Coordinates of C-alpha atoms in Angstrom, one line a residue:
M57 CA 19.1 -3.7 -71.9
S58 CA 22.2 -2.1 -73.3
H59 CA 21.7 -0.1 -76.5
A60 CA 25.4 0.7 -77.0
S61 CA 27.2 -0.9 -79.9
H62 CA 29.4 -3.9 -79.2
T63 CA 30.6 -4.3 -82.9
P64 CA 34.3 -3.5 -83.3
A65 CA 35.4 -1.1 -86.0
G66 CA 38.3 -2.6 -88.0
A67 CA 41.0 -4.5 -86.1
H68 CA 40.0 -2.6 -83.0
G69 CA 39.3 0.5 -85.1
S70 CA 39.6 4.1 -84.3
W71 CA 37.2 5.3 -81.7
L72 CA 36.2 8.0 -84.1
D73 CA 34.8 5.4 -86.4
Y74 CA 31.9 5.2 -83.9
P75 CA 29.5 8.1 -84.5
D76 CA 28.7 8.8 -80.9
V77 CA 32.2 9.1 -79.4
R78 CA 32.2 12.9 -80.1
L79 CA 28.7 13.1 -78.5
V80 CA 29.9 11.6 -75.2
R81 CA 32.8 14.0 -75.2
T82 CA 30.3 16.9 -75.8
L83 CA 28.1 15.5 -73.0
A84 CA 31.2 15.3 -70.6
G85 CA 32.2 18.9 -71.5
A86 CA 28.6 20.1 -70.9
V87 CA 28.4 18.4 -67.5
I88 CA 31.7 19.8 -66.4
Q89 CA 30.8 23.3 -67.6
L90 CA 27.5 23.2 -65.7
A91 CA 29.2 21.9 -62.6
D92 CA 31.7 24.8 -62.8
L93 CA 28.7 27.3 -62.9
G94 CA 26.9 25.8 -59.9
T95 CA 24.9 22.8 -58.7
L96 CA 23.8 20.2 -61.3
S97 CA 20.4 19.9 -59.6
A98 CA 19.0 23.4 -60.6
F99 CA 19.3 25.0 -64.0
S100 CA 16.8 27.2 -66.0
L101 CA 16.6 28.6 -69.5
P102 CA 18.6 29.8 -71.4
Y103 CA 21.0 26.9 -71.1
P104 CA 24.7 27.4 -71.7
A105 CA 25.6 26.8 -75.3
E106 CA 27.6 23.6 -74.7
A107 CA 24.8 22.2 -72.6
Q108 CA 22.2 23.0 -75.3
R109 CA 24.4 21.5 -77.9
A110 CA 24.7 18.3 -75.8
L111 CA 20.9 18.1 -75.4
D112 CA 20.2 18.7 -79.0
R113 CA 22.7 16.1 -80.2
T114 CA 21.4 13.5 -77.7
V115 CA 17.8 14.0 -78.8
L116 CA 18.9 13.7 -82.4
A117 CA 20.9 10.5 -81.7
C118 CA 17.8 9.0 -80.0
L119 CA 15.5 9.9 -82.9
L120 CA 17.8 8.5 -85.5
R121 CA 17.7 5.2 -83.7
G122 CA 13.9 5.2 -83.4
V123 CA 14.0 5.6 -79.6
E124 CA 10.8 7.2 -78.3
E125 CA 12.1 8.1 -74.9
V126 CA 14.3 11.1 -75.2
P127 CA 15.5 13.8 -72.7
R128 CA 13.2 16.8 -73.4
S129 CA 15.1 19.3 -71.2
L130 CA 18.5 19.9 -69.6
P131 CA 17.2 18.6 -66.2
E132 CA 16.1 15.4 -67.9
L133 CA 19.4 15.0 -69.7
L134 CA 21.2 15.4 -66.4
F135 CA 18.9 12.9 -64.9
W136 CA 20.0 10.5 -67.5
C137 CA 23.6 11.3 -66.7
H138 CA 23.3 10.2 -63.1
S139 CA 20.6 7.5 -63.3
R140 CA 21.4 5.7 -66.6
P141 CA 24.8 4.0 -67.1
L142 CA 26.4 4.7 -70.5
E143 CA 25.9 1.1 -71.5
D144 CA 22.1 1.8 -71.4
W145 CA 22.1 4.9 -73.6
P146 CA 20.9 4.5 -77.2
L147 CA 24.4 5.3 -78.6
D148 CA 26.8 3.7 -81.0
L149 CA 30.0 3.4 -78.9
P150 CA 33.1 1.2 -78.9
P151 CA 32.8 -1.9 -76.6
D152 CA 35.7 -0.6 -74.5
A153 CA 34.2 2.9 -74.1
F154 CA 32.6 2.2 -70.7
G155 CA 32.5 -0.2 -67.8
P156 CA 29.4 -1.7 -66.1
G157 CA 27.5 0.9 -64.3
D158 CA 29.6 3.8 -65.5
C159 CA 27.8 7.2 -65.3
L160 CA 28.8 10.7 -66.2
V161 CA 27.4 12.2 -63.0
D162 CA 27.7 10.6 -59.6
P163 CA 24.1 9.6 -58.5
E164 CA 24.8 10.4 -54.8
A165 CA 26.8 13.6 -54.9
L166 CA 25.5 14.9 -58.3
V167 CA 28.9 16.0 -59.5
P168 CA 30.9 14.9 -62.6
T169 CA 32.5 11.4 -62.1
Q170 CA 36.1 10.6 -62.7
L171 CA 35.0 8.9 -66.0
C172 CA 33.4 12.2 -67.1
H173 CA 36.6 14.1 -66.5
E174 CA 38.7 11.4 -68.3
W175 CA 36.4 11.6 -71.3
W176 CA 36.6 15.4 -71.4
I177 CA 40.3 15.8 -70.6
R178 CA 41.8 12.6 -72.0
G179 CA 39.4 11.8 -74.7
K180 CA 40.5 14.6 -77.0
D181 CA 42.4 13.8 -80.1
G182 CA 45.0 15.7 -82.1
G183 CA 47.1 17.0 -79.2
A184 CA 44.5 19.2 -77.7
A185 CA 45.7 21.4 -74.9
Q186 CA 45.4 19.9 -71.5
F187 CA 45.8 22.0 -68.4
D188 CA 47.5 19.5 -66.2
R189 CA 50.2 18.8 -68.8
E190 CA 50.7 22.4 -69.5
V191 CA 51.3 23.0 -65.8
V192 CA 53.7 20.2 -65.5
H193 CA 55.6 21.1 -68.6
T194 CA 55.9 24.7 -67.5
A195 CA 57.2 23.6 -64.1
M196 CA 59.8 21.5 -65.9
R197 CA 60.9 24.4 -68.0
L198 CA 61.1 26.8 -65.0
C199 CA 63.1 24.4 -62.9
R200 CA 65.4 23.5 -65.8
N201 CA 66.1 27.2 -66.3
A202 CA 67.0 27.4 -62.6
S203 CA 69.2 24.3 -62.9
S204 CA 67.3 22.9 -60.0
P205 CA 65.8 19.3 -60.3
E206 CA 65.2 19.6 -56.5
S207 CA 62.8 22.4 -57.2
Y208 CA 60.8 20.2 -59.6
V209 CA 60.6 17.4 -57.1
A210 CA 59.5 19.8 -54.4
F211 CA 56.8 21.2 -56.8
R212 CA 55.5 17.7 -57.5
R213 CA 55.5 16.7 -53.9
L214 CA 53.5 19.8 -53.0
L215 CA 50.8 18.9 -55.5
V216 CA 50.8 15.3 -54.3
E217 CA 50.8 15.9 -50.6
R218 CA 49.1 19.2 -50.2
P219 CA 46.1 19.5 -52.7
V220 CA 44.5 21.8 -50.2
L221 CA 46.1 24.9 -48.7
T222 CA 45.0 27.5 -46.2
G223 CA 45.9 31.1 -46.9
V224 CA 48.7 30.9 -44.2
E225 CA 50.0 27.7 -45.8
R226 CA 50.1 29.3 -49.2
F227 CA 52.1 32.2 -47.8
E228 CA 54.5 29.7 -46.2
T229 CA 55.2 28.1 -49.6
E230 CA 56.4 31.6 -50.8
T231 CA 59.3 31.3 -48.4
D232 CA 60.3 27.8 -49.5
L233 CA 63.5 28.4 -51.5
Y234 CA 63.0 25.1 -53.5
L235 CA 59.7 26.4 -54.7
A236 CA 61.0 29.8 -55.7
P237 CA 61.2 29.0 -59.5
V238 CA 57.5 28.0 -59.6
Q239 CA 55.8 30.6 -57.4
E240 CA 53.9 32.3 -60.2
L241 CA 52.8 29.0 -61.5
L242 CA 51.4 28.0 -58.2
D243 CA 48.9 30.9 -58.5
Q244 CA 47.5 29.1 -61.6
C245 CA 47.4 25.7 -59.8
Y246 CA 45.5 26.7 -56.7
A247 CA 42.1 28.4 -56.7
A248 CA 39.5 29.5 -54.1
V249 CA 37.3 26.6 -52.8
P250 CA 33.7 26.9 -53.9
A251 CA 31.0 27.1 -51.2
S252 CA 29.6 23.7 -52.3
Y253 CA 32.3 22.1 -50.1
E254 CA 31.3 23.9 -47.0
R255 CA 29.1 22.6 -44.2
E256 CA 28.3 24.7 -41.2
G257 CA 31.3 27.0 -41.8
A258 CA 33.8 24.2 -42.1
Y259 CA 35.6 22.2 -44.8
V260 CA 36.8 18.6 -44.3
T261 CA 39.5 16.7 -46.2
C262 CA 39.6 13.0 -47.0
G263 CA 42.0 11.1 -44.7
R264 CA 43.0 8.9 -47.6
C265 CA 43.5 11.0 -50.7
L266 CA 43.8 14.5 -48.9
T267 CA 41.3 16.2 -51.2
L268 CA 38.2 18.0 -50.0
L269 CA 35.1 16.0 -49.3
T270 CA 31.7 17.1 -50.6
P271 CA 28.9 17.3 -48.0
L272 CA 25.8 15.3 -49.1
T273 CA 22.3 16.7 -48.7
G274 CA 21.1 13.8 -46.5
G275 CA 24.2 13.9 -44.4
G276 CA 27.6 12.2 -44.8
W277 CA 30.4 13.1 -47.1
W278 CA 31.5 12.1 -50.6
C279 CA 35.1 11.7 -51.9
E280 CA 35.7 12.6 -55.6
R281 CA 38.1 9.7 -56.0
D282 CA 36.4 6.5 -57.3
R283 CA 39.1 4.3 -55.9
C284 CA 38.8 5.9 -52.5
R285 CA 35.0 5.5 -52.4
R286 CA 35.3 1.8 -53.1
R287 CA 37.1 1.4 -49.7
G288 CA 34.0 2.6 -47.9
A289 CA 33.0 5.9 -46.2
P290 CA 35.9 8.4 -46.4
P291 CA 37.8 8.9 -43.2
H292 CA 38.0 12.5 -42.2
G293 CA 41.4 14.1 -42.4
R294 CA 41.6 17.7 -41.2
T295 CA 38.8 20.1 -40.6
V296 CA 39.3 23.7 -41.7
H297 CA 37.2 26.5 -40.2
G298 CA 37.3 30.0 -39.0
A299 CA 39.9 32.3 -40.4
D300 CA 41.6 29.5 -42.3
A301 CA 38.4 28.6 -44.1
A302 CA 38.1 32.2 -45.5
G303 CA 41.2 31.9 -47.7
L304 CA 41.1 28.2 -48.4
L305 CA 42.6 27.0 -51.7
Q306 CA 42.6 23.7 -53.6
L307 CA 44.2 22.4 -56.8
A308 CA 42.3 22.7 -60.0
R309 CA 40.4 19.5 -60.8
P310 CA 42.7 18.3 -63.7
L311 CA 45.7 18.5 -61.3
R312 CA 43.9 16.7 -58.5
Q313 CA 42.9 14.0 -60.9
F314 CA 46.0 13.5 -63.1
V315 CA 48.8 14.7 -60.7
T316 CA 47.7 14.3 -57.1
S317 CA 45.9 11.0 -57.5
P318 CA 48.6 9.1 -59.4
G319 CA 51.2 10.9 -57.3
R320 CA 49.7 9.3 -54.2
A321 CA 50.1 5.9 -55.9
E322 CA 53.6 6.8 -56.9
V323 CA 54.7 7.7 -53.4
D324 CA 53.1 4.6 -52.0
L325 CA 54.8 2.4 -54.6
E326 CA 58.1 4.1 -53.8
A327 CA 57.7 3.2 -50.2
R328 CA 56.9 -0.5 -50.9
L329 CA 59.9 -0.9 -53.3
T330 CA 62.2 0.9 -50.9
A331 CA 61.1 -1.5 -48.1
L332 CA 62.4 -4.4 -50.3
G333 CA 65.8 -2.8 -50.3
L334 CA 65.7 -1.3 -53.7
R335 CA 67.0 2.2 -54.6
V336 CA 64.1 4.2 -55.9
Q337 CA 64.2 7.7 -57.4
L338 CA 61.0 9.7 -57.9
W339 CA 60.4 11.8 -61.1
P340 CA 64.0 11.5 -62.4
G341 CA 65.3 13.7 -65.2
F342 CA 62.6 16.3 -64.5
D343 CA 59.8 13.8 -64.6
A344 CA 61.0 11.8 -67.6
Y345 CA 59.0 9.0 -65.9
D346 CA 57.7 8.4 -62.4
L347 CA 60.0 5.9 -60.7
R348 CA 63.6 4.8 -61.5
I349 CA 64.2 1.5 -59.7
T350 CA 67.8 0.3 -59.4
F351 CA 68.5 -3.3 -58.4
P352 CA 71.8 -4.3 -56.6
D353 CA 73.2 -5.7 -59.9
G354 CA 72.7 -2.3 -61.6
H355 CA 69.6 -3.4 -63.6
V356 CA 67.1 -0.5 -63.9
W357 CA 63.4 -0.4 -64.3
A358 CA 61.6 2.7 -65.5
V359 CA 57.9 3.0 -64.3
D360 CA 55.1 5.4 -65.0
V361 CA 52.1 5.1 -62.7
K362 CA 48.6 5.7 -64.2
D363 CA 45.6 6.0 -61.9
W364 CA 42.9 6.0 -64.6
K365 CA 39.4 4.7 -64.2
H366 CA 38.9 3.8 -67.8
P367 CA 41.4 1.3 -69.4
G368 CA 40.3 2.1 -72.9
L369 CA 41.2 5.7 -72.7
L370 CA 44.4 4.7 -70.9
G371 CA 45.3 2.3 -73.7
R372 CA 44.7 5.0 -76.4
A373 CA 47.1 7.2 -74.5
A374 CA 49.9 4.6 -74.2
Q375 CA 53.3 5.6 -75.5
P376 CA 56.9 4.4 -74.9
V377 CA 58.6 5.6 -71.8
R378 CA 61.2 8.3 -72.5
A379 CA 64.7 6.9 -73.0
E380 CA 66.5 9.3 -70.5
P381 CA 67.6 8.8 -67.8
P382 CA 68.6 5.4 -69.2
Y383 CA 67.1 2.1 -68.1
D384 CA 67.0 -1.5 -69.0
E385 CA 63.2 -2.2 -69.0
A386 CA 60.1 0.0 -68.7
C387 CA 56.4 -0.5 -67.9
W388 CA 53.3 1.3 -66.8
V389 CA 51.5 0.6 -63.5
V390 CA 47.9 1.0 -62.4
P391 CA 46.7 0.7 -58.8
G392 CA 45.3 -2.8 -58.3
E393 CA 42.0 -1.4 -56.8
Q394 CA 41.5 0.5 -60.0
A395 CA 42.0 -2.5 -62.2
E396 CA 39.8 -4.8 -60.1
A397 CA 36.8 -2.4 -60.5
H398 CA 36.7 -2.8 -64.3
R399 CA 36.0 -5.9 -66.2
D400 CA 39.2 -7.1 -68.0
Y401 CA 41.1 -3.8 -67.2
L402 CA 44.5 -5.1 -68.5
G403 CA 42.9 -6.7 -71.6
T404 CA 41.0 -3.6 -72.5
Y405 CA 44.2 -1.6 -72.1
R406 CA 46.1 -3.9 -74.5
R407 CA 43.3 -3.9 -77.1
N408 CA 43.3 -0.1 -77.3
R409 CA 47.1 0.3 -77.1
P410 CA 48.5 1.8 -80.4
A411 CA 51.1 -0.2 -82.3
A412 CA 53.8 2.2 -81.3
A413 CA 53.4 1.1 -77.7
A414 CA 52.8 -2.6 -78.4
G415 CA 55.8 -3.5 -76.2
L416 CA 54.7 -1.4 -73.2
P417 CA 53.3 -3.7 -70.5
L418 CA 50.8 -2.6 -67.9
F419 CA 50.9 -4.2 -64.4
T420 CA 49.1 -3.6 -61.2
D421 CA 51.1 -2.2 -58.4
D422 CA 51.0 -5.5 -56.5
R423 CA 52.2 -7.4 -59.5
L424 CA 55.1 -5.0 -60.0
V425 CA 56.2 -5.4 -56.4
A426 CA 56.0 -9.2 -56.7
L427 CA 58.1 -9.1 -59.9
A428 CA 60.6 -6.9 -58.1
A429 CA 60.8 -9.2 -55.1
T430 CA 61.3 -12.2 -57.4
R431 CA 64.1 -10.6 -59.3
L432 CA 65.7 -9.4 -56.0
G433 CA 65.5 -12.9 -54.7
G434 CA 67.7 -14.1 -57.6
A435 CA 65.0 -15.5 -59.9
R436 CA 65.0 -13.0 -62.7
G437 CA 62.1 -14.6 -64.6
P438 CA 60.9 -13.2 -67.9
Q439 CA 61.7 -9.7 -69.3
L440 CA 59.0 -7.1 -68.5
T441 CA 58.3 -6.7 -72.3
D442 CA 57.7 -10.5 -72.5
L443 CA 54.7 -9.9 -70.3
A444 CA 53.2 -7.1 -72.4

């Protein structure tokens, strides 16, 4: 039976009105820190400070609620993280803080889930520094200084289409003139691949999302993207071994999650809309938004694509689309598969959306394509904001 609170705070209240929101963020940070240090299946005393803090606070939360069963050690806490969905923790959390079956650690691969990363990276308040945003903003500045929007598009395409690079491929990027303004930044984006991705001297990428697959102890492979896993066993992309494996690089996890993943959705949506006969520009105005869609009559839609697992966190992050380059209407889009995997995804987004973004609608990609086709066919229908 779920122990998490389902009592709303205020109108929908601030998430910080719930006492255990900060605890979940601490738990997420501890899990990610431990994963960065090594495998989540084997740790001994003394525990890292963040992990010890998470354990102590979880035990205290349990005791304050009269729960007799508490995690007595870090291994027990990690067992909770991969065996017990958040809705079954004895915590006071907002009703939109989790979906059914959401865990902080994947029970099969024993690595932090996408939800865990979203809680840690996107769950911060007060404008906390976020690595992926810092990288993107730095790239914008460098490319603006070089007066080269083409360089920014080339940079974004690299992160979307090549999240894994061999040493030779990284050297080849150094000779790409479009990437010249961001060369030093790329050294911060790509890092050496940990041994945990290797099996029998080889590394394998996912044929769908292009990121590296994690080998499972009992055989098989695991993809870090929730949306990819829901499609079934990941198809193998390329296999890297021998000399190429020795210098293999991959994007940092925040970039893979918040740049590569939505970037794949952006590129796919561009292709679908272009196939309708629309003019589509990716990342216009140095990424003011993701897609600028121009209809034959000159009407323009501005679209930002958000491939987030958790609609509550997405709603809390909602903000109006930037005004330049100019457009007539704007919206956010989420991949349909992501929305279908969560109960009432669009409704949860709307409930958590701040007043400043009340007019910002969220559609699935299929819905946006259907709306575009309807408008292209002469039936303009309602304004996008009327559907918010």
